[in-house]
mmCIF file of C-alpha atoms in Angstrom:
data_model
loop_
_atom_site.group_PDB
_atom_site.id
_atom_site.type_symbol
_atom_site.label_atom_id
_atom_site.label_comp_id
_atom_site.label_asym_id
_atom_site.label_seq_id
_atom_site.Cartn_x
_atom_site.Cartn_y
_atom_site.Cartn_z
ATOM 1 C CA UNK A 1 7.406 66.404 8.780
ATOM 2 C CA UNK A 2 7.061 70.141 7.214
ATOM 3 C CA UNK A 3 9.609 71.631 5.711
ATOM 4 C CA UNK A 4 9.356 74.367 8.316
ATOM 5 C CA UNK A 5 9.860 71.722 11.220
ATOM 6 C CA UNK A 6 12.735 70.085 9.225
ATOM 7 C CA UNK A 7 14.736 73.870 8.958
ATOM 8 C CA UNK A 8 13.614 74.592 12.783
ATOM 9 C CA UNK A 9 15.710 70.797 13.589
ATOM 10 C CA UNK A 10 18.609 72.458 11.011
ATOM 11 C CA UNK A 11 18.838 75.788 12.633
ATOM 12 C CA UNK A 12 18.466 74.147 16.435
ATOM 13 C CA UNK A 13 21.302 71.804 15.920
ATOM 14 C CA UNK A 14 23.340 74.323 14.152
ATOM 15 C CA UNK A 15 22.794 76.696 17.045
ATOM 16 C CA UNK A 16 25.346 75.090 19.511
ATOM 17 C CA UNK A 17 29.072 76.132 19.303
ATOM 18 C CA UNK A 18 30.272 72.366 19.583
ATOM 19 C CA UNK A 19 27.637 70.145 17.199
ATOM 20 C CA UNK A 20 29.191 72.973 14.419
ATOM 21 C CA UNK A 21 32.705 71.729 15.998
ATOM 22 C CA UNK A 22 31.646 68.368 15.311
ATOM 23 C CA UNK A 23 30.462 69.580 11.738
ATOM 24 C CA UNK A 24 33.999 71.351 11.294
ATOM 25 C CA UNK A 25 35.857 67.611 12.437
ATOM 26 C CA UNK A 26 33.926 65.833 9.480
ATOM 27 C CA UNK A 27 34.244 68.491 6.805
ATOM 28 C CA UNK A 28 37.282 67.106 5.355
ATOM 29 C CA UNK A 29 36.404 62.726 5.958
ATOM 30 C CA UNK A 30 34.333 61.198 7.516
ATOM 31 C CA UNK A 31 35.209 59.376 11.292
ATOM 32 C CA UNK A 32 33.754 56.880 13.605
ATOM 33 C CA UNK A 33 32.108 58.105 16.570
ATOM 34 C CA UNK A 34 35.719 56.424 18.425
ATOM 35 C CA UNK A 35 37.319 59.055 16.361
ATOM 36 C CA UNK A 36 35.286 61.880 17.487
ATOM 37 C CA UNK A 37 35.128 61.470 21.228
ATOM 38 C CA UNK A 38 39.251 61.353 20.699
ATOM 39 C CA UNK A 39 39.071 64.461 19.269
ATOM 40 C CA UNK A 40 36.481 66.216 21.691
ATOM 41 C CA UNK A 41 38.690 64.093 24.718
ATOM 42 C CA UNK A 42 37.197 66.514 27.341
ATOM 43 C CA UNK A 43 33.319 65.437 26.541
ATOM 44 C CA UNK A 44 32.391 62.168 27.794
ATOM 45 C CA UNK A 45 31.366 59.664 25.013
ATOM 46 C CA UNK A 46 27.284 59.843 25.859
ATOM 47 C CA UNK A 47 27.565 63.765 25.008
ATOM 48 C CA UNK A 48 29.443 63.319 21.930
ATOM 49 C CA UNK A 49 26.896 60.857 21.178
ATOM 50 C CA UNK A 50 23.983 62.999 22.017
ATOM 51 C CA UNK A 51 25.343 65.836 19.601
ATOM 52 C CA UNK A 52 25.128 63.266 16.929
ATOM 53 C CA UNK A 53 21.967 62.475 17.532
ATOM 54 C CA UNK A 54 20.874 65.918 17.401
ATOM 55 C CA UNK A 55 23.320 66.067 13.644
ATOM 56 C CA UNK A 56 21.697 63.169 12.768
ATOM 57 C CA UNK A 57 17.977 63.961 13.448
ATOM 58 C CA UNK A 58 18.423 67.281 11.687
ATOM 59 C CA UNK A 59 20.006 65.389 8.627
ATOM 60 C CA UNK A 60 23.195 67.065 8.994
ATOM 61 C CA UNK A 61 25.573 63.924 9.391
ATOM 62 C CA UNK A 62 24.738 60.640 7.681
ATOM 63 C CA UNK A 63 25.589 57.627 9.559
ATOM 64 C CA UNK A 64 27.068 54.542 7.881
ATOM 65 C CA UNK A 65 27.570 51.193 9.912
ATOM 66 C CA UNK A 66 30.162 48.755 9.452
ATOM 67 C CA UNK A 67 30.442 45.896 11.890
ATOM 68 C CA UNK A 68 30.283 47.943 15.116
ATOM 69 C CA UNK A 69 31.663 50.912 13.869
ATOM 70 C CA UNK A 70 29.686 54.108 13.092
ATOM 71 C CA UNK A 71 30.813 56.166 10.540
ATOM 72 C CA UNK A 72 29.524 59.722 10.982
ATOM 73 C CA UNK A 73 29.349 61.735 7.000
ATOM 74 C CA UNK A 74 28.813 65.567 7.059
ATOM 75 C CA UNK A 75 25.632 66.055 4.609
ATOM 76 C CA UNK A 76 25.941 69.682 2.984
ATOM 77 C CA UNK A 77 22.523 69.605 1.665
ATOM 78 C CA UNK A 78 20.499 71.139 4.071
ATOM 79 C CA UNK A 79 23.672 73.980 4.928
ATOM 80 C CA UNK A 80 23.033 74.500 0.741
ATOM 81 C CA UNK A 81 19.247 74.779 0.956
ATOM 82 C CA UNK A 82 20.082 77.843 3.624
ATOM 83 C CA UNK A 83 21.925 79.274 1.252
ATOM 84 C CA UNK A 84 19.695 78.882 -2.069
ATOM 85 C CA UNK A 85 16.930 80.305 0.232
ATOM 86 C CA UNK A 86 18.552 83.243 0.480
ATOM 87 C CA UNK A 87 20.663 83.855 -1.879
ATOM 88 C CA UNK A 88 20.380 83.620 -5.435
ATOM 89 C CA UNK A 89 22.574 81.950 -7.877
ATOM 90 C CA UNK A 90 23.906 85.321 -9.357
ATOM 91 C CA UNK A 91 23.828 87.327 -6.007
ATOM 92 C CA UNK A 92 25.817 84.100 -4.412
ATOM 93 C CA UNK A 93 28.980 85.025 -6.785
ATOM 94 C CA UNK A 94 28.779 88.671 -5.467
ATOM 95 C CA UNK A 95 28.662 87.442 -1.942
ATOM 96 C CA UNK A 96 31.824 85.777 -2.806
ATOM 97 C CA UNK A 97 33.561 88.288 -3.759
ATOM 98 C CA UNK A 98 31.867 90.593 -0.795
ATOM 99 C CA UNK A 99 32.908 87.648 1.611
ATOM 100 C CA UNK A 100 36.836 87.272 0.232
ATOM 101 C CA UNK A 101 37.336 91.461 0.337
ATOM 102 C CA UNK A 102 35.826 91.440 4.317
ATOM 103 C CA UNK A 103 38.608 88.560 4.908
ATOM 104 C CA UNK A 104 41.107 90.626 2.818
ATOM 105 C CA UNK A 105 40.122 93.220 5.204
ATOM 106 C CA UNK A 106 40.168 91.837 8.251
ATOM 107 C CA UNK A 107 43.627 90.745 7.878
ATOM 108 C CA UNK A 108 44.702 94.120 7.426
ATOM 109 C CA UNK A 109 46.915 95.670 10.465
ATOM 110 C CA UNK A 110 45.256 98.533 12.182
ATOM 111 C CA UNK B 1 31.978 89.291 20.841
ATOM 112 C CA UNK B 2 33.773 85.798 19.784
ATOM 113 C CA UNK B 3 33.278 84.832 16.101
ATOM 114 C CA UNK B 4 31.800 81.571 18.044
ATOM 115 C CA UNK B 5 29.060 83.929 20.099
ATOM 116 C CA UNK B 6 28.040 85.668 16.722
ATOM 117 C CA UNK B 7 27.773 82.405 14.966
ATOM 118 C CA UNK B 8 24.423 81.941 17.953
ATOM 119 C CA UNK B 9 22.709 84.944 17.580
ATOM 120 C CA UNK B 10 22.452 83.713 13.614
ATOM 121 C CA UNK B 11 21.428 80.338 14.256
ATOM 122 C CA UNK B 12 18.882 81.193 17.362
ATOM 123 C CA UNK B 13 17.840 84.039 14.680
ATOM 124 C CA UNK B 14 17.013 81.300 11.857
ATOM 125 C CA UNK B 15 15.259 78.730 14.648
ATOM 126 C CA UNK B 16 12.500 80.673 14.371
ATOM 127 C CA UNK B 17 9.752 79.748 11.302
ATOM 128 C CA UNK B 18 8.952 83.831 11.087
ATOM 129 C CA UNK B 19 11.727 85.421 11.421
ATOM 130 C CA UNK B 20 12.460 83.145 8.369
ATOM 131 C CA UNK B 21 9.623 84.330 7.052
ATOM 132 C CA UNK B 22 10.348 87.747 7.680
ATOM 133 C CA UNK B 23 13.745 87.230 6.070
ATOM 134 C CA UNK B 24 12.156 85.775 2.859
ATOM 135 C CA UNK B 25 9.779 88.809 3.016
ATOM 136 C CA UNK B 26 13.034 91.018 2.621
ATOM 137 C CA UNK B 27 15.268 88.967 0.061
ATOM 138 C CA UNK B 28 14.024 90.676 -2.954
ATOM 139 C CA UNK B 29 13.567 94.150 -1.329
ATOM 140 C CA UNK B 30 14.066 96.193 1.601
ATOM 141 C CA UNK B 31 11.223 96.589 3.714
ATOM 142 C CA UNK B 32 9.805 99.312 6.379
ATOM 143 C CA UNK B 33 8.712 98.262 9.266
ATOM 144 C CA UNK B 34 5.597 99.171 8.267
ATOM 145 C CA UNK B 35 5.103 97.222 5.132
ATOM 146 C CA UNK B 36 5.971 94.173 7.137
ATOM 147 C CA UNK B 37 3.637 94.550 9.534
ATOM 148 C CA UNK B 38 0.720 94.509 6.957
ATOM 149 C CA UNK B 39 2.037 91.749 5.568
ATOM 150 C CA UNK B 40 2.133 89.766 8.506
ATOM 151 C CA UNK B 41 -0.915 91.232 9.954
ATOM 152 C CA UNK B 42 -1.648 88.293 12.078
ATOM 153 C CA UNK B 43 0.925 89.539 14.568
ATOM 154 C CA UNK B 44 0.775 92.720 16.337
ATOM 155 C CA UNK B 45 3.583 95.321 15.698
ATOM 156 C CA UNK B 46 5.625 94.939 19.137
ATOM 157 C CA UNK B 47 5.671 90.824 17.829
ATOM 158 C CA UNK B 48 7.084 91.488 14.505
ATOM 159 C CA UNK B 49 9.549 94.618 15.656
ATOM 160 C CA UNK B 50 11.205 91.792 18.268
ATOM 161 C CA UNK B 51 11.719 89.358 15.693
ATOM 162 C CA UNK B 52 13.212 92.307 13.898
ATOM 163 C CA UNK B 53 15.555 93.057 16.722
ATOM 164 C CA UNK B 54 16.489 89.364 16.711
ATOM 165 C CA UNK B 55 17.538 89.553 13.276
ATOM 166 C CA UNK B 56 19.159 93.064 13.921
ATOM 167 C CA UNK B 57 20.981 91.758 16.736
ATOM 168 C CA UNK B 58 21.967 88.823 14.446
ATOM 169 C CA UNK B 59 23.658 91.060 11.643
ATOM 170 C CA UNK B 60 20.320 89.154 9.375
ATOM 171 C CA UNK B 61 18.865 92.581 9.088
ATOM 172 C CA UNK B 62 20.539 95.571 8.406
ATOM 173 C CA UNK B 63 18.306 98.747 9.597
ATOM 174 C CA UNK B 64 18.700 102.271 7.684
ATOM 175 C CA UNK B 65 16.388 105.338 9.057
ATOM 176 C CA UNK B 66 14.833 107.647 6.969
ATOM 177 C CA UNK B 67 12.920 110.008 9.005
ATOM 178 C CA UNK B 68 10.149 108.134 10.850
ATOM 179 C CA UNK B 69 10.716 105.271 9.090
ATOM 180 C CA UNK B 70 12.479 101.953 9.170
ATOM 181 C CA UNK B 71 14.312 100.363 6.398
ATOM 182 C CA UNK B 72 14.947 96.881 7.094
ATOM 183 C CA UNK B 73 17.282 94.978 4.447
ATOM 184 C CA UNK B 74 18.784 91.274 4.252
ATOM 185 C CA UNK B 75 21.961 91.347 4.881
ATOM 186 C CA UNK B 76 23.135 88.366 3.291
ATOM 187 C CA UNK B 77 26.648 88.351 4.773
ATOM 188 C CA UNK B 78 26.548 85.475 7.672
ATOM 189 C CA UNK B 79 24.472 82.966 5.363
ATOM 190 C CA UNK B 80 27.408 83.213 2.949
ATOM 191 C CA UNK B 81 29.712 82.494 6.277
ATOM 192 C CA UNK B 82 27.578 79.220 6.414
ATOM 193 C CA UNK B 83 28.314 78.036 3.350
ATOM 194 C CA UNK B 84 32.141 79.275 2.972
ATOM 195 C CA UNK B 85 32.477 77.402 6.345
ATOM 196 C CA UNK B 86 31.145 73.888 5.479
ATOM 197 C CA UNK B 87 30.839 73.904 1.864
ATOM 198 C CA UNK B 88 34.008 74.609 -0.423
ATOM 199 C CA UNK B 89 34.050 76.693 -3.441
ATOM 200 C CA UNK B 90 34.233 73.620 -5.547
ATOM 201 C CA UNK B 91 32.250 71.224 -3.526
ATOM 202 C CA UNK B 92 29.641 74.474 -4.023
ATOM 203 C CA UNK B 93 29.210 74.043 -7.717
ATOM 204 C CA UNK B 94 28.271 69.432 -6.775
ATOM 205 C CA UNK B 95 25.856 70.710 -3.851
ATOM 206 C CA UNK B 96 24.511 73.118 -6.564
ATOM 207 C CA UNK B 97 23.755 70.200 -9.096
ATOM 208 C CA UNK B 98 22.805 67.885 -6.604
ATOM 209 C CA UNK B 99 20.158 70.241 -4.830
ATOM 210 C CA UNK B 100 18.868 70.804 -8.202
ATOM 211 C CA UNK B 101 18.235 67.432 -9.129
ATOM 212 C CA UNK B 102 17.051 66.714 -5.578
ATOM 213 C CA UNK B 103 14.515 69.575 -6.624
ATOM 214 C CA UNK B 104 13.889 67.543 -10.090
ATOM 215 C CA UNK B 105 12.998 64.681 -8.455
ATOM 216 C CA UNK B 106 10.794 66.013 -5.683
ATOM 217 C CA UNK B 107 8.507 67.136 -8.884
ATOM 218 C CA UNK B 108 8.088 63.395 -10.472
ATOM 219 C CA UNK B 109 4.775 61.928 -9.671
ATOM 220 C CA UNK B 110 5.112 58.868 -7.731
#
């Protein structure tokens, strides 16, 4: 597959509110897909499964199996690539600083 | 609009293989509309100003008006959101040295 069709499956999965839910759940650990459709309790389990799919095709989770159990890992590597496209290694430290002042901001009362 | 409803508009933005293209086109300098269109001269100019006003719409491109012309800049802003959001300050600097031996390798001859 290009590299263009690989960053169009990226961009496509990332562009639904509740796969970058999903993305959000596993930031921290990763979980089974059990754990998941807990979590998203008002999805049935072939939708949460579907959105996986999706994660998984785009190489944005990693999927482990152990016995019957699926265990679902965020991969960051592609979400880096987006960012090393665009931004370069010195500007990315000024976008940090850019980024922390607009949430220093945005906390401010009006 | 919600944070969440922003958060499309940049992802349906970057499903798109030209307006990455265009966005590539613009990380080093801005850009008139103009220029752009000579560089992608394959398109006609009502193609490439509607990917523009995708990426305007998305925050991507940030549009400053000089007379009769255009000024289209990266705005780097919501790719740094991606990152901040999924990838930690510290986990950063591992994705960093990980992408760039990922890079390493992809240049060995098999």
């Amino acid at each position: 597959m290009s590299t263009d069709s690989k960053d169009d499956l990226v961009f496509k999965a990332l562009a639904n509110g509740l796969r970058r839910q999903i993305l959000d759940a596993l930031k921290n650990k990763a979980q089974t897909t059990g754990m998941l459709c807990e979590q998203f309790s008002s999805l049935d389990r072939c939708t949460v499964m579907q959105h996986l799919k999706v994660l998984e095709e785009a190489d944005l989770v990693i999927v482990q199996r152990e016995g019957r159990e699926r265990w679902n890992h965020l991969n960051a590597m592609p979400i880096q690539a987006i960012h090393n496209r665009w931004i370069s290694q010195y500007a990315g430290q000024a976008m940090s600083i850019l980024s922390a002042l607009q949430q220093g901001l945005d906390r401010v009362p009006e």
